[in-house]
Amino acid sequence: MTYVAGADFGTLSTRVTIMDSESGETLASAAAPYPLHRTPGDPLVARQSHDDQMRALCAAMKEAIGQAGIDGHDIAAFAADTTGSSVIPLDARLQPLADYYLWCDHSAHEEAGEITARAHADGIEAIEWCGGVYSHEWGYSKLLHFLRHNPDLRDRLATAAENCDMVAATLCGITSVEEMPRSICAMGHKWMWGRRWGGLPPQEFLSGVDPLLEGINARMTGRWGHSLQLAGHLAPEWAERMGLKPGIPIPIGAFDAHWDAIGSGCAAGDVVNVVGTSTCIIALGGADSGPVPGICGAVPDSVIPGAMGIEAGQSATGDLFDAIARRAGSDVASLCRGIAGYGPGATGMLRLPWDNGDRTVLVRSDLGGIALGWDLGHTAADEMHAAIEGMAMHVSLIIDRMESGGASFSRVINAGGIPQKNDVLNQIYADVLQREVHVPERSPVGVGACIFAATAAGAFPDVASAQRRMCPPMRVFAPRPDRADAYAQLSELFRDVYFAFGEGRDCDLSRVLPALRQFRLGQ
């Protein structure tokens, strides 16, 4: 038996999973919370303490070891994924100067706009590989925001790190900027790093955005690698705190959605919707896949070596469902039980899920949710059905955009925490996409981390071998052919409204509400 452990650092908690890599059995899974710091007067702020995260990791690890009934010293390797882009400024000893700018911190929207404009003006190739728009959720935007708003800390800034790299460095006892592990996944998708142009984007371009970024690339040094390479080995101090054996290998980390995709069995030709608070869409394209406008990242080796990692997403999914239920004084499960028998567009409503902006393909944080077709008889359950349909139609649009870059996909996987609990969502996705939707029978959260821990321990020669043993089996939701025509018509309306409101394209809006009324009347 080879026991391995993996941690998944989410928005509000970390979950530790312990698996037997030989049998593929999950022995234990335990979570511990940490606070998310919001500012009442500024809804864009979302910060989190590194110390709080590490305390939660130790608590969750000890609870998982107790659940598994094993000696923690028998665990052969540990790996961790995190949210991203979650950025922390550090001093010369890699100690935090402030909290993480968490992935959902949208403070840096002005900085992102300036970076995007300058990148296009200077003809920076990297901007094309992140879809043509640099996001307020990403590394340089957040770092520049920190520098502008913390003048008293500028002289102490030695570097900045993504959450996944900071966790790995801390656990390995790394205190030197030069030894900082740098995840290709994190740096490629969020910091404009790429082998094609020699690493980070040109310093001259960054300095042109703001002189505060002068010399910043020289501070973003370290050891660059993918998740089949090691960040280091567990330091004695952290081994004691976690109840593990010192010296076990720790691979370079990555983002949670990318490893959740691996834990779901993602292979070449798959699209994985990691459906949670938001949705992160991960796909594996061929090594020759190119950049696509509006798709927020195409990075070689970011998910697994030898494949193009493609990332897109939706800024609010579970959050939107929860908001609909909360406003109605209900819960998501109760509302979904009442809509299982609804047909395509049966509510006569069309819902654009922009309640937290649009991550893909418009990349606009300044958009808001739209619900068209309301009448006096509508209920919260009707809005929930329309919201799920809207999510699925948005995913269809995103997949089409990804395929326009030369990738092709044969399988859709709904992963993350929500699909295991919401068969209505899975069936609507299958009907809208007119593709089979595969859903892991148990949550894949943490499985990806355990897979990379197992490869670090030498239990498997490659990721595919580990997936065959450790990934959960799938349930399959088949598309219903009798829904295809109706959803094709509804999707055409969705795309027209999506691009009319979001991009200013010409559209005959006068036909939208009458068409929705025909759906409502079943005609």
Short mmCIF file of C-alpha atoms in Angstrom, two decimals:
data_model
loop_
_atom_site.label_atom_id
_atom_site.label_comp_id
_atom_site.label_asym_id
_atom_site.label_seq_id
_atom_site.Cartn_x
_atom_site.Cartn_y
_atom_site.Cartn_z
CA MET A 1 0.00 0.00 0.00
CA THR A 2 1.17 3.50 -0.87
CA TYR A 3 -0.74 6.17 1.03
CA VAL A 4 -0.72 9.70 -0.38
CA ALA A 5 -2.36 12.94 0.71
CA GLY A 6 -3.56 15.95 -1.22
CA ALA A 7 -4.98 19.30 -0.19
CA ASP A 8 -7.40 21.48 -2.12
CA PHE A 9 -7.38 25.10 -0.93
CA GLY A 10 -10.74 26.63 -1.79
CA THR A 11 -12.28 30.03 -1.20
CA LEU A 12 -13.45 29.32 2.35
CA SER A 13 -11.71 26.12 3.46
CA THR A 14 -9.05 23.58 2.70
CA ARG A 15 -9.91 19.93 2.19
CA VAL A 16 -7.37 17.14 2.76
CA THR A 17 -7.89 13.80 1.03
CA ILE A 18 -5.96 10.63 1.82
CA MET A 19 -5.95 7.82 -0.74
CA ASP A 20 -4.47 4.37 -1.11
CA SER A 21 -2.90 4.73 -4.54
CA GLU A 22 -2.71 0.97 -5.11
CA SER A 23 -6.40 0.27 -4.57
CA GLY A 24 -7.64 3.71 -5.64
CA GLU A 25 -9.66 3.91 -2.42
CA THR A 26 -10.28 7.21 -0.67
CA LEU A 27 -9.50 6.57 2.98
CA ALA A 28 -10.51 9.94 4.40
CA SER A 29 -11.50 13.48 3.53
CA ALA A 30 -11.58 16.32 6.04
CA ALA A 31 -12.00 20.07 5.74
CA ALA A 32 -11.13 23.05 7.92
CA PRO A 33 -12.38 26.62 7.36
CA TYR A 34 -10.63 29.97 7.22
CA PRO A 35 -12.12 33.47 7.01
CA LEU A 36 -12.49 35.51 3.84
CA HIS A 37 -11.89 39.18 4.55
CA ARG A 38 -14.37 41.47 2.83
CA THR A 39 -14.74 45.25 3.13
CA PRO A 40 -18.35 46.40 3.69
CA GLY A 41 -17.85 49.61 1.71
CA ASP A 42 -16.01 47.97 -1.18
CA PRO A 43 -17.53 44.79 -2.68
CA LEU A 44 -14.48 44.30 -4.91
CA VAL A 45 -12.18 43.38 -2.00
CA ALA A 46 -11.53 39.71 -1.08
CA ARG A 47 -8.42 38.98 0.98
CA GLN A 48 -7.16 35.99 2.97
CA SER A 49 -4.41 35.29 5.47
CA HIS A 50 -1.63 32.82 4.65
CA ASP A 51 -1.32 31.93 8.33
CA ASP A 52 -5.03 31.13 8.51
CA GLN A 53 -4.68 28.85 5.52
CA MET A 54 -1.73 26.97 6.99
CA ARG A 55 -3.47 26.50 10.36
CA ALA A 56 -6.47 25.07 8.54
CA LEU A 57 -4.22 22.72 6.55
CA CYS A 58 -2.70 21.28 9.71
CA ALA A 59 -6.12 20.84 11.33
CA ALA A 60 -7.62 19.17 8.26
CA MET A 61 -4.60 16.88 7.84
CA LYS A 62 -4.74 15.65 11.43
CA GLU A 63 -8.48 15.06 11.20
CA ALA A 64 -8.07 13.14 7.93
CA ILE A 65 -5.31 10.97 9.42
CA GLY A 66 -7.60 10.19 12.35
CA GLN A 67 -10.48 9.31 10.03
CA ALA A 68 -8.25 7.03 7.95
CA GLY A 69 -6.98 5.22 11.04
CA ILE A 70 -3.41 5.22 9.79
CA ASP A 71 -0.05 6.46 11.01
CA GLY A 72 0.63 9.78 9.30
CA HIS A 73 4.27 8.72 8.89
CA ASP A 74 3.07 6.10 6.41
CA ILE A 75 1.96 8.80 3.96
CA ALA A 76 4.51 8.74 1.14
CA ALA A 77 3.93 12.13 -0.51
CA PHE A 78 1.82 15.26 -0.30
CA ALA A 79 0.57 17.72 -2.94
CA ALA A 80 -1.57 20.87 -2.84
CA ASP A 81 -3.63 22.88 -5.29
CA THR A 82 -5.15 26.30 -4.60
CA THR A 83 -7.36 28.98 -6.04
CA GLY A 84 -5.82 31.36 -8.53
CA SER A 85 -4.88 33.91 -9.37
CA SER A 86 -4.48 34.46 -5.63
CA VAL A 87 -1.46 36.69 -5.16
CA ILE A 88 0.60 37.43 -2.07
CA PRO A 89 3.38 40.08 -1.77
CA LEU A 90 6.51 38.81 0.03
CA ASP A 91 9.68 40.14 1.62
CA ALA A 92 13.20 38.83 1.05
CA ARG A 93 12.62 35.87 3.42
CA LEU A 94 9.35 34.98 1.69
CA GLN A 95 7.28 36.32 4.58
CA PRO A 96 3.92 37.91 3.72
CA LEU A 97 3.75 41.69 3.57
CA ALA A 98 -0.04 41.53 3.33
CA ASP A 99 -2.86 39.06 2.78
CA TYR A 100 -3.56 37.22 -0.45
CA TYR A 101 -5.46 39.11 -3.09
CA LEU A 102 -7.79 36.16 -3.50
CA TRP A 103 -8.95 35.02 -6.94
CA CYS A 104 -12.31 36.76 -6.43
CA ASP A 105 -10.73 40.10 -5.47
CA HIS A 106 -11.67 42.46 -8.29
CA SER A 107 -9.92 45.57 -6.95
CA ALA A 108 -7.44 45.71 -9.82
CA HIS A 109 -9.85 46.40 -12.70
CA GLU A 110 -8.22 49.72 -13.59
CA GLU A 111 -4.76 48.15 -13.57
CA ALA A 112 -5.98 45.30 -15.80
CA GLY A 113 -7.36 47.77 -18.33
CA GLU A 114 -4.04 49.63 -18.45
CA ILE A 115 -2.07 46.40 -18.90
CA THR A 116 -4.38 45.27 -21.71
CA ALA A 117 -4.17 48.60 -23.55
CA ARG A 118 -0.39 48.81 -23.29
CA ALA A 119 0.08 45.18 -24.35
CA HIS A 120 -1.86 45.79 -27.56
CA ALA A 121 -0.09 49.09 -28.18
CA ASP A 122 3.31 47.42 -27.78
CA GLY A 123 2.33 44.31 -29.77
CA ILE A 124 3.05 41.92 -26.88
CA GLU A 125 2.49 38.36 -28.09
CA ALA A 126 1.53 37.15 -24.63
CA ILE A 127 -1.73 39.13 -24.65
CA GLU A 128 -3.02 37.03 -27.56
CA TRP A 129 -2.39 33.82 -25.60
CA CYS A 130 -4.59 35.03 -22.75
CA GLY A 131 -7.48 35.79 -25.06
CA GLY A 132 -6.68 39.40 -25.89
CA VAL A 133 -7.69 40.81 -22.49
CA TYR A 134 -5.65 40.83 -19.29
CA SER A 135 -7.93 40.22 -16.32
CA HIS A 136 -8.39 42.10 -13.06
CA GLU A 137 -8.23 38.66 -11.42
CA TRP A 138 -4.61 38.05 -12.51
CA GLY A 139 -1.11 38.48 -11.16
CA TYR A 140 0.38 41.68 -12.55
CA SER A 141 -2.92 43.56 -12.09
CA LYS A 142 -3.08 42.65 -8.42
CA LEU A 143 0.60 43.28 -7.79
CA LEU A 144 0.38 46.73 -9.36
CA HIS A 145 -2.71 47.51 -7.27
CA PHE A 146 -0.75 46.52 -4.14
CA LEU A 147 2.18 48.76 -5.10
CA ARG A 148 -0.07 51.73 -5.81
CA HIS A 149 -2.04 51.41 -2.58
CA ASN A 150 0.74 50.43 -0.15
CA PRO A 151 3.57 52.95 -0.63
CA ASP A 152 4.94 52.20 2.83
CA LEU A 153 5.61 48.56 1.85
CA ARG A 154 7.15 49.06 -1.59
CA ASP A 155 10.75 49.06 -0.36
CA ARG A 156 10.21 45.74 1.43
CA LEU A 157 8.71 43.93 -1.57
CA ALA A 158 11.15 41.27 -2.76
CA THR A 159 8.75 39.21 -4.86
CA ALA A 160 5.17 38.01 -5.12
CA ALA A 161 3.80 34.49 -5.35
CA GLU A 162 0.75 32.58 -6.36
CA ASN A 163 -1.03 30.75 -3.56
CA CYS A 164 -0.04 27.29 -4.83
CA ASP A 165 3.63 28.25 -4.97
CA MET A 166 3.55 29.92 -1.56
CA VAL A 167 2.04 26.83 0.08
CA ALA A 168 4.67 24.57 -1.49
CA ALA A 169 7.55 26.89 -0.57
CA THR A 170 6.32 27.17 3.02
CA LEU A 171 5.96 23.42 3.48
CA CYS A 172 9.41 22.80 2.00
CA GLY A 173 11.03 25.40 4.26
CA ILE A 174 12.13 27.54 1.30
CA THR A 175 13.07 31.08 2.34
CA SER A 176 15.00 32.29 -0.71
CA VAL A 177 13.43 34.10 -3.65
CA GLU A 178 15.83 32.31 -6.00
CA GLU A 179 14.51 28.91 -4.80
CA MET A 180 10.81 29.77 -5.02
CA PRO A 181 8.94 27.09 -7.01
CA ARG A 182 7.00 28.70 -9.86
CA SER A 183 4.14 26.71 -11.31
CA ILE A 184 3.89 26.84 -15.11
CA CYS A 185 0.16 26.43 -14.63
CA ALA A 186 -0.11 29.54 -12.45
CA MET A 187 2.46 31.71 -14.19
CA GLY A 188 1.40 30.75 -17.70
CA HIS A 189 -2.30 31.38 -17.23
CA LYS A 190 -2.10 34.46 -14.99
CA TRP A 191 1.33 36.14 -15.44
CA MET A 192 1.79 36.06 -19.24
CA TRP A 193 4.67 33.59 -18.95
CA GLY A 194 5.48 31.48 -22.01
CA ARG A 195 8.41 29.62 -23.52
CA ARG A 196 7.54 31.06 -26.96
CA TRP A 197 8.67 34.54 -25.89
CA GLY A 198 11.35 33.51 -23.41
CA GLY A 199 9.40 33.58 -20.14
CA LEU A 200 7.73 36.62 -18.61
CA PRO A 201 6.62 39.51 -20.84
CA PRO A 202 9.22 42.21 -21.59
CA GLN A 203 10.22 44.40 -18.68
CA GLU A 204 10.04 47.47 -20.92
CA PHE A 205 6.35 46.82 -21.50
CA LEU A 206 5.63 46.46 -17.78
CA SER A 207 7.61 49.58 -16.93
CA GLY A 208 5.60 51.40 -19.58
CA VAL A 209 2.38 50.45 -17.83
CA ASP A 210 3.63 52.02 -14.59
CA PRO A 211 7.17 52.86 -13.36
CA LEU A 212 6.25 51.09 -10.12
CA LEU A 213 6.75 47.84 -12.06
CA GLU A 214 10.32 48.75 -13.00
CA GLY A 215 12.56 45.75 -12.33
CA ILE A 216 9.67 43.53 -11.27
CA ASN A 217 10.58 40.61 -13.53
CA ALA A 218 13.99 40.34 -11.89
CA ARG A 219 12.15 39.79 -8.62
CA MET A 220 9.88 37.09 -10.08
CA THR A 221 12.68 34.57 -10.16
CA GLY A 222 12.75 30.98 -8.97
CA ARG A 223 12.50 27.42 -10.28
CA TRP A 224 9.90 27.05 -13.03
CA GLY A 225 8.24 23.70 -13.60
CA HIS A 226 5.14 21.54 -14.01
CA SER A 227 3.46 19.28 -11.51
CA LEU A 228 5.48 16.16 -12.33
CA GLN A 229 8.51 18.03 -10.96
CA LEU A 230 9.28 18.57 -7.29
CA ALA A 231 9.00 21.80 -5.35
CA GLY A 232 11.04 20.13 -2.62
CA HIS A 233 10.59 17.94 0.45
CA LEU A 234 8.53 18.42 3.61
CA ALA A 235 10.42 20.42 6.23
CA PRO A 236 10.66 18.95 9.76
CA GLU A 237 8.74 21.86 11.31
CA TRP A 238 5.75 21.34 9.06
CA ALA A 239 5.99 17.56 9.25
CA GLU A 240 5.53 17.82 13.01
CA ARG A 241 2.61 20.27 12.69
CA MET A 242 0.83 18.09 10.14
CA GLY A 243 1.61 14.71 11.67
CA LEU A 244 3.61 13.51 8.65
CA LYS A 245 7.10 12.17 8.09
CA PRO A 246 9.72 14.80 7.27
CA GLY A 247 11.38 14.62 3.87
CA ILE A 248 8.47 13.28 1.83
CA PRO A 249 8.29 14.72 -1.70
CA ILE A 250 6.06 17.68 -2.57
CA PRO A 251 5.46 18.37 -6.27
CA ILE A 252 5.10 21.85 -7.74
CA GLY A 253 1.49 22.88 -7.22
CA ALA A 254 -1.20 24.18 -9.56
CA PHE A 255 -4.67 25.65 -9.60
CA ASP A 256 -7.55 23.73 -8.08
CA ALA A 257 -9.63 23.51 -11.26
CA HIS A 258 -6.72 22.11 -13.29
CA TRP A 259 -6.11 19.35 -10.77
CA ASP A 260 -9.85 18.73 -10.31
CA ALA A 261 -9.93 18.13 -14.06
CA ILE A 262 -7.15 15.56 -13.72
CA GLY A 263 -8.99 13.97 -10.77
CA SER A 264 -12.06 13.68 -13.00
CA GLY A 265 -10.16 11.66 -15.59
CA CYS A 266 -9.55 14.49 -18.05
CA ALA A 267 -7.59 13.39 -21.12
CA ALA A 268 -6.95 14.78 -24.59
CA GLY A 269 -10.21 15.74 -26.26
CA ASP A 270 -12.08 16.40 -23.02
CA VAL A 271 -13.72 19.57 -21.70
CA VAL A 272 -14.19 19.69 -17.93
CA ASN A 273 -16.63 22.10 -16.30
CA VAL A 274 -15.43 22.42 -12.71
CA VAL A 275 -18.74 23.68 -11.35
CA GLY A 276 -18.63 25.31 -7.94
CA THR A 277 -18.93 28.85 -6.64
CA SER A 278 -17.85 29.81 -10.15
CA THR A 279 -17.10 27.54 -13.09
CA CYS A 280 -13.60 26.97 -14.39
CA ILE A 281 -13.55 25.23 -17.75
CA ILE A 282 -10.43 23.17 -18.43
CA ALA A 283 -9.63 21.43 -21.69
CA LEU A 284 -6.68 19.56 -23.15
CA GLY A 285 -5.90 20.50 -26.71
CA GLY A 286 -3.18 19.30 -29.03
CA ALA A 287 0.31 20.70 -28.61
CA ASP A 288 -0.24 22.76 -31.79
CA SER A 289 -3.44 24.45 -30.55
CA GLY A 290 -3.26 28.23 -30.76
CA PRO A 291 -4.59 31.26 -28.90
CA VAL A 292 -8.28 32.13 -29.14
CA PRO A 293 -9.82 35.58 -28.61
CA GLY A 294 -11.84 35.72 -25.41
CA ILE A 295 -10.43 32.45 -24.03
CA CYS A 296 -8.45 33.37 -20.94
CA GLY A 297 -5.48 31.10 -21.43
CA ALA A 298 -3.74 28.56 -23.62
CA VAL A 299 -0.56 27.29 -21.96
CA PRO A 300 1.58 24.29 -22.98
CA ASP A 301 2.09 21.75 -20.15
CA SER A 302 -0.14 23.66 -17.71
CA VAL A 303 -2.36 20.68 -16.94
CA ILE A 304 -0.13 17.79 -18.00
CA PRO A 305 3.14 17.77 -19.95
CA GLY A 306 2.76 17.37 -23.69
CA ALA A 307 -0.71 18.92 -24.01
CA MET A 308 -2.05 22.44 -24.41
CA GLY A 309 -3.91 23.45 -21.27
CA ILE A 310 -6.88 25.65 -22.20
CA GLU A 311 -8.76 27.58 -19.53
CA ALA A 312 -12.05 29.49 -19.63
CA GLY A 313 -14.81 30.05 -17.13
CA GLN A 314 -17.89 31.67 -15.67
CA SER A 315 -17.54 34.21 -12.88
CA ALA A 316 -20.54 33.01 -10.87
CA THR A 317 -22.35 29.66 -10.95
CA GLY A 318 -23.11 28.22 -7.53
CA ASP A 319 -23.06 31.78 -6.21
CA LEU A 320 -25.82 32.72 -8.67
CA PHE A 321 -27.95 29.68 -7.83
CA ASP A 322 -27.54 30.43 -4.12
CA ALA A 323 -28.54 34.07 -4.65
CA ILE A 324 -31.76 33.07 -6.44
CA ALA A 325 -32.66 30.66 -3.65
CA ARG A 326 -31.71 33.11 -0.89
CA ARG A 327 -33.91 35.85 -2.32
CA ALA A 328 -36.80 33.39 -2.31
CA GLY A 329 -36.16 32.22 1.25
CA SER A 330 -35.46 28.74 -0.07
CA ASP A 331 -32.47 26.61 -1.08
CA VAL A 332 -31.12 25.36 -4.38
CA ALA A 333 -32.08 21.73 -3.84
CA SER A 334 -35.70 22.60 -3.08
CA LEU A 335 -36.05 24.84 -6.13
CA CYS A 336 -34.45 22.25 -8.42
CA ARG A 337 -36.82 19.51 -7.26
CA GLY A 338 -39.66 21.53 -8.73
CA ILE A 339 -38.18 21.98 -12.21
CA ALA A 340 -37.10 18.47 -13.20
CA GLY A 341 -40.02 18.15 -15.62
CA TYR A 342 -39.62 21.51 -17.34
CA GLY A 343 -39.07 21.46 -21.09
CA PRO A 344 -36.67 23.67 -23.07
CA GLY A 345 -37.45 27.32 -22.44
CA ALA A 346 -40.70 26.32 -20.73
CA THR A 347 -40.53 29.31 -18.40
CA GLY A 348 -40.42 31.77 -21.27
CA MET A 349 -37.41 33.37 -19.59
CA LEU A 350 -33.88 33.95 -20.83
CA ARG A 351 -31.17 34.41 -18.20
CA LEU A 352 -27.70 35.78 -18.95
CA PRO A 353 -25.49 34.71 -16.00
CA TRP A 354 -23.44 37.90 -15.71
CA ASP A 355 -24.23 38.55 -12.05
CA ASN A 356 -20.52 38.68 -11.25
CA GLY A 357 -19.41 39.85 -14.69
CA ASP A 358 -18.31 37.80 -17.69
CA ARG A 359 -15.04 35.88 -17.50
CA THR A 360 -15.30 34.27 -20.96
CA VAL A 361 -15.64 35.25 -23.79
CA LEU A 362 -16.19 38.97 -23.30
CA VAL A 363 -13.91 39.30 -20.24
CA ARG A 364 -15.93 42.18 -18.79
CA SER A 365 -16.27 42.67 -15.05
CA ASP A 366 -18.68 45.59 -15.54
CA LEU A 367 -21.63 43.50 -16.77
CA GLY A 368 -24.64 42.51 -14.68
CA GLY A 369 -27.12 39.66 -14.84
CA ILE A 370 -30.05 39.89 -17.23
CA ALA A 371 -33.38 38.09 -16.97
CA LEU A 372 -35.77 38.62 -19.87
CA GLY A 373 -39.36 37.48 -20.22
CA TRP A 374 -40.68 37.95 -16.67
CA ASP A 375 -44.45 37.90 -16.16
CA LEU A 376 -46.70 38.02 -13.10
CA GLY A 377 -46.87 34.24 -12.79
CA HIS A 378 -43.16 33.50 -12.59
CA THR A 379 -41.60 31.92 -9.51
CA ALA A 380 -38.11 31.55 -8.10
CA ALA A 381 -38.07 27.98 -9.45
CA ASP A 382 -38.70 29.39 -12.94
CA GLU A 383 -35.74 31.75 -12.56
CA MET A 384 -33.58 28.83 -11.37
CA HIS A 385 -34.47 26.82 -14.48
CA ALA A 386 -33.70 29.76 -16.74
CA ALA A 387 -30.41 30.35 -14.92
CA ILE A 388 -29.31 26.74 -15.41
CA GLU A 389 -30.27 26.91 -19.08
CA GLY A 390 -28.34 30.19 -19.36
CA MET A 391 -25.26 28.60 -17.79
CA ALA A 392 -25.45 25.67 -20.22
CA MET A 393 -25.91 27.93 -23.26
CA HIS A 394 -22.96 30.05 -22.12
CA VAL A 395 -20.85 26.87 -21.82
CA SER A 396 -21.91 25.92 -25.36
CA LEU A 397 -20.75 29.31 -26.60
CA ILE A 398 -17.43 28.92 -24.77
CA ILE A 399 -16.81 25.42 -26.18
CA ASP A 400 -17.51 26.69 -29.70
CA ARG A 401 -15.05 29.52 -29.16
CA MET A 402 -12.36 27.11 -27.88
CA GLU A 403 -12.86 24.85 -30.88
CA SER A 404 -12.42 27.84 -33.21
CA GLY A 405 -8.75 27.78 -32.18
CA GLY A 406 -8.20 24.34 -33.68
CA ALA A 407 -8.98 22.13 -30.69
CA SER A 408 -11.67 19.49 -30.90
CA PHE A 409 -13.54 17.89 -28.02
CA SER A 410 -15.38 14.59 -27.84
CA ARG A 411 -16.40 14.41 -24.18
CA VAL A 412 -17.83 16.85 -21.62
CA ILE A 413 -17.23 16.19 -17.92
CA ASN A 414 -19.14 18.03 -15.20
CA ALA A 415 -16.85 18.03 -12.17
CA GLY A 416 -16.59 20.18 -9.05
CA GLY A 417 -18.88 19.96 -6.05
CA ILE A 418 -22.27 20.85 -7.61
CA PRO A 419 -22.84 18.18 -10.32
CA GLN A 420 -22.84 15.30 -7.81
CA LYS A 421 -25.83 16.96 -6.13
CA ASN A 422 -27.78 18.33 -9.09
CA ASP A 423 -28.98 15.91 -11.76
CA VAL A 424 -31.29 18.58 -13.21
CA LEU A 425 -28.25 20.69 -14.08
CA ASN A 426 -26.42 17.76 -15.69
CA GLN A 427 -29.39 16.79 -17.85
CA ILE A 428 -29.99 20.36 -19.02
CA TYR A 429 -26.30 20.66 -19.94
CA ALA A 430 -26.52 17.44 -21.96
CA ASP A 431 -29.69 18.61 -23.73
CA VAL A 432 -28.35 22.09 -24.52
CA LEU A 433 -24.94 20.85 -25.67
CA GLN A 434 -26.39 17.77 -27.38
CA ARG A 435 -23.39 15.85 -26.06
CA GLU A 436 -23.05 13.20 -23.38
CA VAL A 437 -22.19 14.73 -20.03
CA HIS A 438 -20.05 12.52 -17.79
CA VAL A 439 -20.25 13.10 -14.04
CA PRO A 440 -17.91 11.50 -11.48
CA GLU A 441 -19.88 9.28 -9.11
CA ARG A 442 -18.10 10.86 -6.16
CA SER A 443 -16.43 14.20 -5.77
CA PRO A 444 -13.09 14.45 -7.59
CA VAL A 445 -11.98 17.31 -5.30
CA GLY A 446 -8.62 16.30 -3.87
CA VAL A 447 -8.19 13.32 -6.19
CA GLY A 448 -6.04 15.32 -8.60
CA ALA A 449 -3.76 16.38 -5.75
CA CYS A 450 -3.46 12.75 -4.67
CA ILE A 451 -2.64 11.71 -8.25
CA PHE A 452 0.29 14.14 -8.39
CA ALA A 453 1.37 13.07 -4.92
CA ALA A 454 1.32 9.45 -6.10
CA THR A 455 3.47 10.23 -9.14
CA ALA A 456 5.90 12.12 -6.87
CA ALA A 457 6.06 9.03 -4.64
CA GLY A 458 6.92 6.87 -7.65
CA ALA A 459 3.73 4.83 -7.43
CA PHE A 460 2.93 5.44 -11.12
CA PRO A 461 5.07 6.20 -14.18
CA ASP A 462 2.70 8.87 -15.51
CA VAL A 463 -0.55 10.72 -14.87
CA ALA A 464 -2.66 8.50 -17.15
CA SER A 465 -1.67 5.38 -15.21
CA ALA A 466 -2.57 7.06 -11.93
CA GLN A 467 -5.91 8.26 -13.32
CA ARG A 468 -6.91 4.75 -14.37
CA ARG A 469 -6.44 3.55 -10.80
CA MET A 470 -7.53 6.54 -8.74
CA CYS A 471 -10.25 8.51 -10.59
CA PRO A 472 -13.88 7.84 -9.65
CA PRO A 473 -16.19 6.07 -12.12
CA MET A 474 -18.63 8.13 -14.18
CA ARG A 475 -22.38 8.46 -14.56
CA VAL A 476 -23.47 9.47 -18.05
CA PHE A 477 -26.29 11.88 -18.91
CA ALA A 478 -27.31 11.34 -22.52
CA PRO A 479 -28.76 14.21 -24.57
CA ARG A 480 -32.45 13.84 -25.43
CA PRO A 481 -32.77 14.27 -29.20
CA ASP A 482 -36.32 15.60 -28.91
CA ARG A 483 -34.92 18.66 -27.07
CA ALA A 484 -32.34 19.53 -29.74
CA ASP A 485 -34.41 21.79 -32.01
CA ALA A 486 -35.94 23.80 -29.17
CA TYR A 487 -32.58 24.36 -27.51
CA ALA A 488 -31.02 25.32 -30.83
CA GLN A 489 -33.66 28.06 -31.18
CA LEU A 490 -33.26 29.21 -27.57
CA SER A 491 -29.47 29.21 -27.92
CA GLU A 492 -29.73 31.43 -30.99
CA LEU A 493 -31.70 33.96 -28.93
CA PHE A 494 -29.16 33.68 -26.11
CA ARG A 495 -26.23 34.39 -28.42
CA ASP A 496 -27.95 37.34 -30.01
CA VAL A 497 -28.70 38.93 -26.64
CA TYR A 498 -25.29 37.99 -25.24
CA PHE A 499 -23.36 39.80 -27.97
CA ALA A 500 -25.85 42.66 -28.30
CA PHE A 501 -25.63 43.66 -24.64
CA GLY A 502 -22.04 42.56 -24.08
CA GLU A 503 -20.35 43.63 -27.30
CA GLY A 504 -22.76 46.02 -29.04
CA ARG A 505 -23.47 43.79 -32.04
CA ASP A 506 -26.52 44.53 -34.14
CA CYS A 507 -29.55 42.52 -33.06
CA ASP A 508 -33.29 42.80 -33.57
CA LEU A 509 -34.20 42.88 -29.88
CA SER A 510 -37.87 43.39 -30.73
CA ARG A 511 -38.18 39.71 -31.63
CA VAL A 512 -36.69 38.34 -28.37
CA LEU A 513 -39.59 38.75 -25.94
CA PRO A 514 -42.27 37.51 -28.38
CA ALA A 515 -40.13 34.45 -29.12
CA LEU A 516 -39.75 33.75 -25.39
CA ARG A 517 -43.52 34.09 -24.95
CA GLN A 518 -43.99 31.38 -27.58
CA PHE A 519 -41.75 29.08 -25.55
CA ARG A 520 -43.81 29.94 -22.46
CA LEU A 521 -47.04 29.02 -24.25
CA GLY A 522 -45.56 25.81 -25.62
CA GLN A 523 -45.97 26.87 -29.22
#
